[in-house]
Structure formats: structure tokens, C-alpha cells
Coordinates of C-alpha atoms in Angstrom, one line a residue:
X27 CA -97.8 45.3 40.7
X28 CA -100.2 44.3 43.3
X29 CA -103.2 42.6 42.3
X30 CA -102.2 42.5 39.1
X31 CA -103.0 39.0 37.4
X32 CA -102.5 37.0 34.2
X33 CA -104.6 33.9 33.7
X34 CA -103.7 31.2 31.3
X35 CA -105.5 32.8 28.7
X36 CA -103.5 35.8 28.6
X37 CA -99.9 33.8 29.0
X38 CA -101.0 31.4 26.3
X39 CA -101.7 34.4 23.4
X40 CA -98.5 36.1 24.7
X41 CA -96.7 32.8 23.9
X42 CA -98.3 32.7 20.5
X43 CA -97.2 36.1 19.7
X44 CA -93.8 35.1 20.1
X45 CA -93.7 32.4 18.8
X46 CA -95.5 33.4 15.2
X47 CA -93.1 36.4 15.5
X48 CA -90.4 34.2 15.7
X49 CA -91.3 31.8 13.1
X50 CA -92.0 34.7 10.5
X51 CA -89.0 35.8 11.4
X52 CA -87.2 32.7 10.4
X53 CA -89.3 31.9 7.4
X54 CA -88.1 35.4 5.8
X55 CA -84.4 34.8 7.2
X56 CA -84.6 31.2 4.8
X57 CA -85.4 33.1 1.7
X58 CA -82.7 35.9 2.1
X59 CA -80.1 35.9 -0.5
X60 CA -77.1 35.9 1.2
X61 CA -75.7 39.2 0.1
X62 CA -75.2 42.6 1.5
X63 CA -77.6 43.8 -0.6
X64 CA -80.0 40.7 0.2
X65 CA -79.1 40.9 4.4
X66 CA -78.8 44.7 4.5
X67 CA -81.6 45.8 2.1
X68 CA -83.8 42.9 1.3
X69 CA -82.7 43.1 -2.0
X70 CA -84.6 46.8 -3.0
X71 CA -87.8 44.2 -3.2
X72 CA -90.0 45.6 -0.2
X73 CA -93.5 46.3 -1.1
X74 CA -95.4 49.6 -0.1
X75 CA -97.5 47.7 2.6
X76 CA -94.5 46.0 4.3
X77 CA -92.8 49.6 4.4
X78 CA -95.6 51.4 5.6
X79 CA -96.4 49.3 8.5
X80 CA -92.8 48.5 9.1
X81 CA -92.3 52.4 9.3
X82 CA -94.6 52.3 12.3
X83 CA -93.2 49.2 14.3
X84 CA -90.2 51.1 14.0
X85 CA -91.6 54.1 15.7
X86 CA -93.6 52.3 18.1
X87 CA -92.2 50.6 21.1
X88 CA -91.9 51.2 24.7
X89 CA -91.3 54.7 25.2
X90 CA -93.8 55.6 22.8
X91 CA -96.5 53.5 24.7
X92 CA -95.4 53.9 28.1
X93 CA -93.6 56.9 27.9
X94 CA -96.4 58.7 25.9
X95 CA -99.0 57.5 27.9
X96 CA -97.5 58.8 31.2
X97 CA -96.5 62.2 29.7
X98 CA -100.2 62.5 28.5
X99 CA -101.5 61.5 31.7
X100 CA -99.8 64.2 33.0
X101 CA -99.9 67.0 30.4
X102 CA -103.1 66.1 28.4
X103 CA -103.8 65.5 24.7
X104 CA -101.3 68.0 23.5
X105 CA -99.2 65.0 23.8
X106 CA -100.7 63.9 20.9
X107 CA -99.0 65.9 18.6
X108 CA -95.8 64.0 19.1
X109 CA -97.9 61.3 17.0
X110 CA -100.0 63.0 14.9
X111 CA -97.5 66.0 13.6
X112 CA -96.5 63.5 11.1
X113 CA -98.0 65.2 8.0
X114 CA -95.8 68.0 7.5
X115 CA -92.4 66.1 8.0
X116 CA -93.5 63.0 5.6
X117 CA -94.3 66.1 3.2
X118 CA -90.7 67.0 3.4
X119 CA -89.1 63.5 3.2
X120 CA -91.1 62.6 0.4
X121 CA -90.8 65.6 -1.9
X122 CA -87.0 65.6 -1.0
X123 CA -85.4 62.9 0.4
X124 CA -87.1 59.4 -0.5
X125 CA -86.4 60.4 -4.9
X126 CA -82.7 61.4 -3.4
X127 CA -82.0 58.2 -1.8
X128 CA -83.4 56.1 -4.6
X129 CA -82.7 58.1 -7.4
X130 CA -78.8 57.3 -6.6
X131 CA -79.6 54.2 -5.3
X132 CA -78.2 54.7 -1.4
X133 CA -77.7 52.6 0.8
X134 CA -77.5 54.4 4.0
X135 CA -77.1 57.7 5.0
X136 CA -73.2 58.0 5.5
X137 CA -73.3 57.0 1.6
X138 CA -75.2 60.0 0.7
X139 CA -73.0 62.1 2.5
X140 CA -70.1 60.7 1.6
X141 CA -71.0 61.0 -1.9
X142 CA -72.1 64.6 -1.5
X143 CA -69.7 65.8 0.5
X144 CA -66.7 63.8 1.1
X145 CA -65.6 60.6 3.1
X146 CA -64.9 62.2 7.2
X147 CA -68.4 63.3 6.5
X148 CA -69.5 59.7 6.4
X149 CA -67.4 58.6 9.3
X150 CA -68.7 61.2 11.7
X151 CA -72.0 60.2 10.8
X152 CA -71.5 56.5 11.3
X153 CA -69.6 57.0 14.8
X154 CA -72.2 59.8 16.0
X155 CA -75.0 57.8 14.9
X156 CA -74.1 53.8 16.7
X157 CA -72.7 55.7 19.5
X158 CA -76.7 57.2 19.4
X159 CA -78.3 54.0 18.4
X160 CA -76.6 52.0 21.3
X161 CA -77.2 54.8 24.4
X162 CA -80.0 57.3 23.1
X163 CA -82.8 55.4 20.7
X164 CA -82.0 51.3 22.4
X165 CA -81.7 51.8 26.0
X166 CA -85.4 53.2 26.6
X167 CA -86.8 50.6 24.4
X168 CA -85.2 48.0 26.8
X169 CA -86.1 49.9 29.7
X170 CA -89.6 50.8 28.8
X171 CA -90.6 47.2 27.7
X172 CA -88.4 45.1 31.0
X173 CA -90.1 47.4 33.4
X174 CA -93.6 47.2 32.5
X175 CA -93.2 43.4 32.3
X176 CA -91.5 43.3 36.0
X177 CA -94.3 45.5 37.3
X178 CA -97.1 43.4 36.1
X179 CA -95.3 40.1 37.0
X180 CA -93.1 40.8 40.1
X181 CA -89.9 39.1 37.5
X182 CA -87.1 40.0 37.9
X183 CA -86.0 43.1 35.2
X184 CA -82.8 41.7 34.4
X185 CA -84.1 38.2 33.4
X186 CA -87.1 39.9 31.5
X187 CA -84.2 42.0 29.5
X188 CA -82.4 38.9 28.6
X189 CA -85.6 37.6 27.3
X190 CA -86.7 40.8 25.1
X191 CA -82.8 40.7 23.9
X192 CA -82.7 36.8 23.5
X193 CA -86.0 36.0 21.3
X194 CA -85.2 39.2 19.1
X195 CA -81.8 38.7 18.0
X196 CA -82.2 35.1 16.9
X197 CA -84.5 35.8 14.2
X198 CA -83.1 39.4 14.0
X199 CA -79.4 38.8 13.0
X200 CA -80.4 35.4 11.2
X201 CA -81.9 37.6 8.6
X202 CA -81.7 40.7 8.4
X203 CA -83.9 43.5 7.3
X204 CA -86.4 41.0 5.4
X205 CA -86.9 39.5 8.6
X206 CA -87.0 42.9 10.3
X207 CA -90.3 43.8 8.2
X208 CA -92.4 40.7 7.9
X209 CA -92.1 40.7 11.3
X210 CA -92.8 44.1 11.8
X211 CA -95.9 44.1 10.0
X212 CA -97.1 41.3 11.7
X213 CA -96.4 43.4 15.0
X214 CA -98.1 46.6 13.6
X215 CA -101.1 44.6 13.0
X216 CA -100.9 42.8 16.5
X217 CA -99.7 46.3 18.1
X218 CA -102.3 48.6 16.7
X219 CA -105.5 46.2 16.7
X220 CA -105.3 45.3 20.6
X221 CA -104.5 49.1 21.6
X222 CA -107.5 50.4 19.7
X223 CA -109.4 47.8 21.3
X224 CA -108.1 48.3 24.8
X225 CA -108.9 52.3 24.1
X226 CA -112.8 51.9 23.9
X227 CA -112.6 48.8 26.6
X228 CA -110.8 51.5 28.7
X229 CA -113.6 54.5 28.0
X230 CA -116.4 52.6 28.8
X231 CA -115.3 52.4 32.6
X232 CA -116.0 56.4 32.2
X233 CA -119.4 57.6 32.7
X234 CA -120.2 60.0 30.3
X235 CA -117.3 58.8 28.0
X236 CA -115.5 61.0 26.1
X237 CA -117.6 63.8 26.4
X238 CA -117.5 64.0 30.6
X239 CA -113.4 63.8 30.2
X240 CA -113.6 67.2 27.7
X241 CA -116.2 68.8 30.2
X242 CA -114.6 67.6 33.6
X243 CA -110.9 69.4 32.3
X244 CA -111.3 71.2 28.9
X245 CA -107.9 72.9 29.2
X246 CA -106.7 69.3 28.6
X247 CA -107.6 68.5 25.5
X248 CA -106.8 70.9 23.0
X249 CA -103.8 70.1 20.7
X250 CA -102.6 73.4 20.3
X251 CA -100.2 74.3 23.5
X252 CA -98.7 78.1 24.0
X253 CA -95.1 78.6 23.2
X254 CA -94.4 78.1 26.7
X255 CA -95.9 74.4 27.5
X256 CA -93.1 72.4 29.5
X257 CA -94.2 69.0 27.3
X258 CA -95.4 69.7 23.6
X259 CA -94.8 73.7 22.9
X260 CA -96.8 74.1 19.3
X261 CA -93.7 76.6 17.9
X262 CA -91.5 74.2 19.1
X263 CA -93.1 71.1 17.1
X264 CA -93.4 73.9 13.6
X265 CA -89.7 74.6 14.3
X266 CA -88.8 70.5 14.9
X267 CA -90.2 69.8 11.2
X268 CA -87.3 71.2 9.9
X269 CA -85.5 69.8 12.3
X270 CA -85.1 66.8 14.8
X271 CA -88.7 65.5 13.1
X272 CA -87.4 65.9 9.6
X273 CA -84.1 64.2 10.9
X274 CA -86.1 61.6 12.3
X275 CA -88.1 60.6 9.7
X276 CA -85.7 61.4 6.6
X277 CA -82.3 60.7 7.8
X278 CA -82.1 58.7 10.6
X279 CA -81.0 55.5 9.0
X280 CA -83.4 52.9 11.0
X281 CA -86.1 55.0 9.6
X282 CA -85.0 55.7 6.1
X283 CA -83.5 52.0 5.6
X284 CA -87.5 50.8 5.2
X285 CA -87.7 53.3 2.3
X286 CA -84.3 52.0 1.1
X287 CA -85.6 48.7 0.5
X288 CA -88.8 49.9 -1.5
X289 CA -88.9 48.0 -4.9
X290 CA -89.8 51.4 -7.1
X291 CA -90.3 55.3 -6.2
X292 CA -93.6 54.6 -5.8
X293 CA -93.9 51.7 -3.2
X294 CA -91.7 54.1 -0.9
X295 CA -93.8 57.2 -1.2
X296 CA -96.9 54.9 -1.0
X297 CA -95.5 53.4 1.9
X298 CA -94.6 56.5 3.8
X299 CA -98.7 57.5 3.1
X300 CA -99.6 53.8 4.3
X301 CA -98.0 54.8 7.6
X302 CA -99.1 58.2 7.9
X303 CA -102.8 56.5 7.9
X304 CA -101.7 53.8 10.2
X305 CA -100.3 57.6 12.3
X306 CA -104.2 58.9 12.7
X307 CA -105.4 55.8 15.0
X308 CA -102.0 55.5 17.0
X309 CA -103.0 58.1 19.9
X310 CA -105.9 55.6 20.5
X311 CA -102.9 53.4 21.1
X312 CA -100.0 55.7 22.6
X313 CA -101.6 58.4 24.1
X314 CA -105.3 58.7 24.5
X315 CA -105.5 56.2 27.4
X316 CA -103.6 58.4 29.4
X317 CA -106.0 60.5 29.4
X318 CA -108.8 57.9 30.4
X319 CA -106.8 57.0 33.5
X320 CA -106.3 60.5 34.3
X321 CA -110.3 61.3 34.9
X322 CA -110.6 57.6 36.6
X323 CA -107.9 58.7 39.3
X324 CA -108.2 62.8 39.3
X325 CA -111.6 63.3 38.6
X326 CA -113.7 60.4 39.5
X327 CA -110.9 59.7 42.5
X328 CA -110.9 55.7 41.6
X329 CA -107.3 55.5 43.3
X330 CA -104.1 57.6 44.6
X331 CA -103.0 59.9 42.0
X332 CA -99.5 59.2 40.1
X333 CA -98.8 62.8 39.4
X334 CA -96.1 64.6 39.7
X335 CA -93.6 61.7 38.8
X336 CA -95.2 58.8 38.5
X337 CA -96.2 58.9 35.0
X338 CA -94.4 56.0 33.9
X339 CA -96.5 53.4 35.6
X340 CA -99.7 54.6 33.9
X341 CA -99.5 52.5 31.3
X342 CA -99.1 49.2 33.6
X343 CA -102.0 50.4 35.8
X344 CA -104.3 51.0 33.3
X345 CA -103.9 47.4 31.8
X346 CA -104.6 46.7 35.5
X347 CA -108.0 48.5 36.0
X348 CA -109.4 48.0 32.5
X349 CA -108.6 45.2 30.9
X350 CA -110.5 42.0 31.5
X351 CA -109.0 38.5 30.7
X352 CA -107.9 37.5 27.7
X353 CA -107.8 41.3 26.6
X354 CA -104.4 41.7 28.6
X355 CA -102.9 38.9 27.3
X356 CA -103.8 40.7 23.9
X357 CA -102.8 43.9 24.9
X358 CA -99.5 42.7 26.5
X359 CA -98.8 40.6 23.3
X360 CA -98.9 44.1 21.4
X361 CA -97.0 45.5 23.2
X362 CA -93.9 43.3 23.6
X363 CA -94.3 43.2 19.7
X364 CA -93.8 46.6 19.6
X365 CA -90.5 46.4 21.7
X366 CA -89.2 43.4 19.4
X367 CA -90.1 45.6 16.4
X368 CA -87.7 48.5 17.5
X369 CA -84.8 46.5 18.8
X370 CA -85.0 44.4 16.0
X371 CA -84.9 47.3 14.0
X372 CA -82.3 49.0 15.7
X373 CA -80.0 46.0 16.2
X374 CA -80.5 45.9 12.2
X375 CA -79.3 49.2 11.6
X376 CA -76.7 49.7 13.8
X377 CA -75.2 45.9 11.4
X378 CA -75.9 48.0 8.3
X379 CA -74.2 51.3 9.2
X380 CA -70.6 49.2 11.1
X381 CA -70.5 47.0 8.4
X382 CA -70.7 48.9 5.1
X383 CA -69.5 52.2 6.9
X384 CA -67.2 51.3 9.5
X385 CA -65.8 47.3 8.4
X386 CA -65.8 47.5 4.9
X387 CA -64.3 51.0 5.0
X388 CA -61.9 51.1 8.0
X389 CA -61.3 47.5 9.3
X390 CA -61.5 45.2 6.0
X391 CA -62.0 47.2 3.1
X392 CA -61.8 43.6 0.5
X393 CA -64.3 42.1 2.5
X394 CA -66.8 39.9 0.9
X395 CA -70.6 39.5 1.4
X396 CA -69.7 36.8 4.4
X397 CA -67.6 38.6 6.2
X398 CA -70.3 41.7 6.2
X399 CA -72.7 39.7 7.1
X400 CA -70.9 38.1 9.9
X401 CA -69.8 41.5 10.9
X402 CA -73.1 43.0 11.0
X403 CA -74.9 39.6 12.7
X404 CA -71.4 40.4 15.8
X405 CA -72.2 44.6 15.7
X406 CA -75.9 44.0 16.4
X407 CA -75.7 41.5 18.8
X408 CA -73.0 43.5 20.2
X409 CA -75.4 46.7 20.5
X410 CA -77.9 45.0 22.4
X411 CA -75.8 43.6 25.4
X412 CA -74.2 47.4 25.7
X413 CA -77.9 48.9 25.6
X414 CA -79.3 46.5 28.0
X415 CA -76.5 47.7 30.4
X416 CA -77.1 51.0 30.0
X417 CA -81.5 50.4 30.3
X418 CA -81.6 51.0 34.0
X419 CA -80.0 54.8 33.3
X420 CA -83.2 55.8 31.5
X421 CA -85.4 55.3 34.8
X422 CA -84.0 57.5 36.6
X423 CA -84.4 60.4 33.9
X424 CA -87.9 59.3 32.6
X425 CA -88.4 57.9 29.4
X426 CA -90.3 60.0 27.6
X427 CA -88.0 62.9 28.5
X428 CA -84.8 61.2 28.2
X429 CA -85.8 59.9 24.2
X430 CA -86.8 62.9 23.2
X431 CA -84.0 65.1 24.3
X432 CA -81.2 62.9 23.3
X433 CA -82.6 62.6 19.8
X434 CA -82.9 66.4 19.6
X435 CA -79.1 67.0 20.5
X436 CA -77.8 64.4 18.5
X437 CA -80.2 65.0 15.2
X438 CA -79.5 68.8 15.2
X439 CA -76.0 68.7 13.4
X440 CA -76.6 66.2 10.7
X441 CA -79.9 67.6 9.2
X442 CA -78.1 71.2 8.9
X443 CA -75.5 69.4 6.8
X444 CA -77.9 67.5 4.7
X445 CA -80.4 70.7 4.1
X446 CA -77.6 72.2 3.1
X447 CA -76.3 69.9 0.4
X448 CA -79.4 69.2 -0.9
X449 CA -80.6 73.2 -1.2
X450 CA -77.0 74.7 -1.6
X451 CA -74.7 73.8 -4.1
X452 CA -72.3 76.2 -2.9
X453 CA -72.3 73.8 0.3
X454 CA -68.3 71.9 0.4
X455 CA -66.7 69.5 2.1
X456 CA -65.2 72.1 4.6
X457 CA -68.2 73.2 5.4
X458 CA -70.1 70.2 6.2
X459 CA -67.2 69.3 8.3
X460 CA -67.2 72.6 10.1
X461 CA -71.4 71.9 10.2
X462 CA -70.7 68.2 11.4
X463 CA -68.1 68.9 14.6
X464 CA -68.7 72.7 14.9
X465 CA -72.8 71.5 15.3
X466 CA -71.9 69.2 17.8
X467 CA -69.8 71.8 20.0
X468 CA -72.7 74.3 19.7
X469 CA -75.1 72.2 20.7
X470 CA -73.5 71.3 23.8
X471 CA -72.0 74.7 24.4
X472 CA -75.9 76.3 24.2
X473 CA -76.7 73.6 26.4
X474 CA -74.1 74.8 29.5
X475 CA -74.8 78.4 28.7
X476 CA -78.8 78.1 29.0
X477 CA -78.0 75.7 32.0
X478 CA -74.9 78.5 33.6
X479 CA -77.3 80.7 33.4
X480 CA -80.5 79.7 34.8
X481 CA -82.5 79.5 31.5
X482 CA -85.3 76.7 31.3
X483 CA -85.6 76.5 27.7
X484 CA -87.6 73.5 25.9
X485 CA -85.0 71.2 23.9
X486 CA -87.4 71.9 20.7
X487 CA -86.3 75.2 20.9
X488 CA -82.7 74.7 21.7
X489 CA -82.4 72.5 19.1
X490 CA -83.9 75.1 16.6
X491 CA -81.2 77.6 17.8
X492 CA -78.6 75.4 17.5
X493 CA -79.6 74.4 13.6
X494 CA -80.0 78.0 12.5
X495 CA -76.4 78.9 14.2
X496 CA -74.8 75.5 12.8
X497 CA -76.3 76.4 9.1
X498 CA -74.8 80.0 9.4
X499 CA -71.3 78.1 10.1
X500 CA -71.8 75.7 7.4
X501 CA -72.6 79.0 5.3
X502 CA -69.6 80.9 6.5
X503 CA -67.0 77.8 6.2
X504 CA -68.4 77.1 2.4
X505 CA -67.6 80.9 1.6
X506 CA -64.8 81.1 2.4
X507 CA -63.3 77.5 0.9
X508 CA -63.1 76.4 -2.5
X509 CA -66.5 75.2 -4.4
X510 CA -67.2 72.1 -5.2
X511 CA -67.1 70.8 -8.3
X512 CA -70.9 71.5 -9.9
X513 CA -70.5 68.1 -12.0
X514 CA -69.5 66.0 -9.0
X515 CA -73.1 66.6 -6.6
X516 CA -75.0 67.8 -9.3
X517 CA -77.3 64.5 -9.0
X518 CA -77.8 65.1 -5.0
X519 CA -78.8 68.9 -5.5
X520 CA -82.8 68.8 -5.2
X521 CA -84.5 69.4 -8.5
X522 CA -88.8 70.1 -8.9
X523 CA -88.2 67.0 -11.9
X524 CA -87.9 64.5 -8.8
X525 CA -91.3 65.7 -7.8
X526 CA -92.7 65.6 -11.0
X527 CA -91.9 61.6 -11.4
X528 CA -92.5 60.7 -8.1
X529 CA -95.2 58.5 -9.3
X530 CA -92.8 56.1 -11.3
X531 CA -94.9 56.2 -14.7
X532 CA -97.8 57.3 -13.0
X533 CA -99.6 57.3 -16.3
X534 CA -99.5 53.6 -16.3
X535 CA -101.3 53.0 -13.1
X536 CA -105.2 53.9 -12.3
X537 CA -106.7 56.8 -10.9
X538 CA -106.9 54.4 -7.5
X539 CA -103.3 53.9 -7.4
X540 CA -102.1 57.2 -7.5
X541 CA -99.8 59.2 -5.4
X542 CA -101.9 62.0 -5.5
X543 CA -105.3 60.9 -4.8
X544 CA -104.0 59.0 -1.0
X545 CA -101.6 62.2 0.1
X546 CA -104.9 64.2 -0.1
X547 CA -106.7 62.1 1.6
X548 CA -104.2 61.7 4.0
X549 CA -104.3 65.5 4.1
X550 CA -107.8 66.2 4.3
X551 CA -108.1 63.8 7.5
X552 CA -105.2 65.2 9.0
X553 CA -106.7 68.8 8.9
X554 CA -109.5 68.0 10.5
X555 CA -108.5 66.0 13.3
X556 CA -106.2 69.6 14.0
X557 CA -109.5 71.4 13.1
X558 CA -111.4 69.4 15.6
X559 CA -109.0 69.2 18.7
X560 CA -107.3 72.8 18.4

């Protein structure tokens, strides 16, 4: 990007970044016992703070900050909700799912469903979800964070890919998921403090600050969006929380595998409200500056305007325009530790799902710890050379556009089986089967009818259509196929006594510590932050 400039300042704290990344990420890798358990899991030993902030690394990373930003720039602060709708999904994960998985002691997702339902069930899972891993969720992350860096610098993409790929597998597949979170909490920490800080750096170049934004273009900054909104449709995101979001958040396995490692019930519901606190100051970070940069270039006419497809470089100019010396180096340095965190992430579960789902079961079913380990450390690295070729794809759909809608096709079959088994014990193997393929041939068959015949429908809502028809299929199948055996899944068949001791002996912790106290605060915040921008 023209004009653009890093001074010595700015290279020297990116360099540091990295390199204290790097060396956490090594410190952790020394102390990981090496077992599956140990590499895969970090032993069950994770600590509500490490999951909570490690649940937002994870979340965070280019397409959230660039993507986000450009989609707000263009469609204002309903945008927003894509980060602050957390509420009513971590509701549902952690009333349901999170005293599920640890109840019965999972250790990833095709487990549970292979335990609930029956092995294929597993398999699908495990194939649908690395295929997803390695060309939906990766390639934008890659794309999103080699882009920016080339536009800022004038380097070449490709070599800034090998980089991003290079530094993050090497502490990444050395150790596993315990190097996975230290490292993402020190890029949470890194990620969230310079974005908040480049937010209010970034409103002061507005006269009249926030309040001359709201009056120059109210219609922009209201949360709430008619069903009809081309970006953020408000049905649409009520319909997603029991849906793609719930998916997301509650069976996705790079999600749900920083829960997994939680020492006790209560460090993984504590965690998940850690991160839904951490969720009220992201916009500041992955949105809101969008909307700064959209009254510097449309309003106040500082510069030619990037709409209508341009979106995608807001993030690069703003960092351009608004931040001084030193802060871009700070900004920049949060950032590329929010790419690290993902792919690290990512590369980590895409090990834990081939090797205990796909190795151990298919390929070497004696193997030892080693040989899992080794497999996992060959899958992972695998996974990033594949999704690196695959990055310059995502340009030319958008990245906001293309993350969303390829999570929402491929989530859409997976959480209609898992509803199902959890709420429906009539709910068998041939049905979840049927739910599994028959999902996947619905979705895409909506997808060429709506397209066949002219129908502009938001992928929010197709994806709702397509779970309510795949459940009446799972429904149908169960009917008409022999029960399950009540005594076999009775332990996976949700039950209000999981709710009641969510708290792990709550009675033995203060009033401060308890469950109950944080999610209504948690609640009570989130309200009004919808009560004040409706």
C-alpha cells in the first residue's frame, strides 16, 4: 500500500511478538507428557482462564478482523452481532453440551457420536470435518493475514504465507494443544489490548466522535436489522443459535477441544463466561473501526471511497490513516497473533480428529502414543501446505462472505444429528445416518433449487431450512428402524441433573466463585449493550 510505512519501532515489537509467542510455545511443548492424552488434550489440566481466552484466539483471526471490519464498513454496526450474539449460544453449550462432553469424558466430537450413535457416524464426521478444516475454516485465515501483510509491505503474498505457516507449526506440532493455549492467551492479551487501543486512537481523528458518526448516518448503527438485510438479518442470527452458531460454538471440535481440556466442570463453564466477557470489548477490535473509517471516507470525504467491493482493504488502510508509530507495530503484532492463534489451533485439531478418528481407527488401529503423535505432528503440517494453496481462492469470493457461508453448509447436518441424540432417545443409528448423508444432499440440493430458480435467499436462512427438513428425516428414518437400546445412550440423553451440578460442589466454593453470580453478570451487560444499540 502506498505510503504506508513501518519504522524500526514497529518491526522491532512485531519481532518480539513472535518471538515470545514462539518461546511460550516451546516452554509448554517441554513440559507436555508425551501422551495422546498429554499432546491431544493437555492432559484434562487446562485452567478456566487459559480456556477462556484460548476460546477467543480461536475465534479471532483474519477474517474476523479484516473480514469483519470491511463487512462493517460497508453494512454498519449490525455487523456487530456476528460478535456479540454470543450469549444465547454459550447458554446452550453450557447447559447441554460442556456436562455431555465431560461427564463421559470425550475426547472429540466423532467420540460422542460414535458412542451415541454408532461408528459410520464418527467417520462421516471426521472426513466432513478435515475436509472443512483444510478448505472452509484455514484457507481465509491464511488469506486474510498474507494479504494484509503484502499490502502494507509490498512482500510478496507467497513468501508472507510461508512465514505465517513456518513460525506456527514449529511450536504448533512440537506441542500440541498445551502449547496451542499458552500461546493463545498470550495472543488474546496482545490481540485485544492493541485493538481497543487502536479503536479510540482511531475515533479521535473524528470530530464530534462517536456521537457525529450516529448523527451523520443513524440508520447505521442500530444492531437490530429487518429480516431482509443482505449481511446480518436479526431472524436469521435467532434461527443460527440453534444452528450454525450452536454448531460452532458446541460441536465444532477446534472450539469444543479448549473445553475438553478443562481440569473440572467448572473451569469449562467458567471459561466459556471468561470468554463471553472478553466477547463485549471485541467489536472495539473487529468491527467498530469499520465504522470510524466509513465517516472519515463517506462523510467527512478524507479519501476515495472503497465501497462497493473493496471492503477488504479497510482494515489495512485504517492502520494507514490512524495509527502513529509504534502503535502499528502494536497493532500489526496483534494481529498476526491472532492468525497464529487460529492456524495453530486449526493445525491442532485437524492432528486430534486424523489421528484418534481416522489413524488409530482405520490405518493403525494398535498404534501407540508415538505413532499418534507422529501422525497428528504429519496431518497438521500436512493441512497447512494444502490450505495455503487453496488461500488465494478466498480473494476472489471475499472473506467475510466465503467463511461464513461455508461454515453454514457444512455445520447444518451435524448439529441436527447431535440435537437429536441428545433430546430424543428414540433417535438410532439409521437415523443419524440418514441425518448425516441425507443433510448433506439437502443442503446442496436447496442450494441449486434457490439458485435454478432465481431466489436470493440469506445462507442463515437456508441453513435453517435445511436443519428443520434434515431433523424431520432423522425423525422419519428413527420411526421407522429399530430403537436403540435405552441402556446403551442412556448417559448421552440430556438430563436437568447436569445443570443442577454444573458447579462441581459448588457448595464448597465462595459466593465470588460461583457459576451463577458471573453468567448474570455476563447477562445483565449483554442486555444492555442490545438495549442500548437496538
Amino acid at each position: 500500500m502506498e505510503n504506508f510505512h513501518l519504522s524500526t519501532l514497529d518491526i522491532l515489537i512485531i519481532i518480539a511478538e513472535i518471538l515470545l509467542v514462539v518461546i511460550i510455545g516451546f516452554v509448554a511443548a517441554g513440559k507436555v507428557k508425551r501422551t495422546a492424552e498429554g499432546y491431544f488434550l493437555a492432559s484434562g489440566n487446562m485452567p478456566w482462564y487459559l480456556i477462556g481466552a484460548a476460546f477467543v484466539s480461536t475465534s479471532i483471526s483474519s477474517e474476523q478482523i479484516v473480514g469483519t471490519i470491511g463487512a462493517t464498513y460497508k453494512g454498519g454496526l449490525g455487523i456487530a452481532n456476528w460478535e456479540w450474539w454470543a450469549l444465547p449460544t454459550y447458554l446452550l453449550t453450557m447447559i447441554f453440551f460442556i456436562p455431555l462432553y465431560l461427564r463421559n469424558k470425550i475426547m472429540t466430537v466423532p467420540e460422542l457420536l460414535n458412542r451415541r450413535f454408532g461408528p459410520a457416524c464418527g467417520a462421516i464426521y471426521s472426513f466432513v470435518i478435515l475436509i472443512g478444516y483444510i478448505f472452509v475454516f484455514l484457507p481465509p485465515v491464511i488469506y486474510g493475514g498474507s494479504i494484509t501483510l503484502s499490502e502494507l509491505t509490498g512482500w510478496d503474498q507467497r513468501y508472507v504465507m510461508a512465514g505465517i505457516i513456518i513460525v506456527t507449526a514449529s511450536y504448533t506440532l512440537a506441542g500440541g494443544l498445551s502449547s496451542v493455549m499458552w500461546t493463545d492467551a498470550i495472543q488474546c492479551i496482545m490481540l485485544i489490548g492493541g485493538g481497543v487501543i487502536f479503536y479510540f486512537v482511531a475515533l479521535d481523528h473524528i470530530p464530534g466522535g462517536w456521537s457525529a458518526m450516529v448523527e451523520a448516518a443513524p440508520e447505521r448503527f442500530h444492531l437490530y436489522q429487518p429480516a431482509d438485510n443482505p449481511e446480518a438479518p436479526f431472524a436469521g442470527l435467532i434461527l443460527a443459535t440453534f444452528g450454525v452458531f450452536l454448531f460452532y460454538q458446541s460441536s465444532n471440535q477446534v472450539m469444543i477441544q479448549r473445553i475438553l481440556s478443562a481440569r473440572s466442570r467448572w473451569d469449562g463453564v467458567m471459561g466459556l463466561i471468561f470468554s463471553g466477557f472478553i466477547n463485549l470489548v471485541r467489536p472495539l477490535v473487529t468491527c467498530l473501526v469499520g465504522l470510524i473509517l466509513y465517516h472519515w471516507l463517506e462523510v467527512m470525504r478524507q479519501g476515495p471511497s472503497l465501497l462497493p467491493d473493496n471492503q477488504d482493504k479497510a482494515f489495512p488502510l485504517a492502520l494507514q490513516l490512524f495509527a502513529p508509530s509504534g502503535l502499528k507495530g502494536v497493532i500489526l503484532a496483534g494481529f498476526f497473533a491472532a492468525v497464529m492463534a487460529s492456524v495453530s489451533s486449526l493445525s491442532n485439531s485437524i492432528a486430534t480428529i486424523f489421528s484418534l478418528d481416522v489413524y488409530k481407527k482405520f490405518i493403525n488401529k494398535n498404534a501407540g502414543d508415538k505413532k499418534l503423535i507422529i501422525a497428528g505432528q504429519l496431518s497438521g503440517g500436512a493441512a497447512l501446505v494444502i490450505s495455503s494453496l487453496m488461500a488465494p481462492l478466498v480473494g476472489s469470493v471475499g472473506l467475510f462472505k466465503y467463511f461464513q457461508t461455508g461454515v453454514t453448509y457444512m455445520a447444518t447436518p451435524f448439529i441436527s444429528v447431535l440435537l437429536m441424540g441428545v433430546f430424543w432417545k428414540r433417535a438410532n443409528y439409521a437415523g443419524a445416518i440418514a441425518g448425516l448423508v441425507g443433510g448433506v444432499i439437502i443442503q446442496i440440493a436447496l442450494g441449486a433449487f434457490l439458485l435454478a430458480a432465481d431466489i436470493k435467499l440469506h445462507w442463515l436462512y437456508v441453513g435453517a431450512i435445511a436443519e428443520v427438513l434434515t431433523i424431520l428425516l432423522i425423525v422419519i428414518v428413527s420411526l421407522r428402524t429399530t430403537p436403540p437400546v435405552l441402556a446403551d445412550i442412556d448417559r448421552f440423553l440430556w438430563k436437568w441433573s447436569w445443570v443442577q451440578n454444573m458447579d462441581d460442589k459448588s457448595a464448597q466454593r465462595p459466593w465470588w466463585k460461583q457459576i451463577k453470580l458471573w453468567l448474570a453478570l455476563y447477562a445483565i451487560a449483554w442486555c444492555y449493550i442490545y438495549w442500548r444499540f437496538w
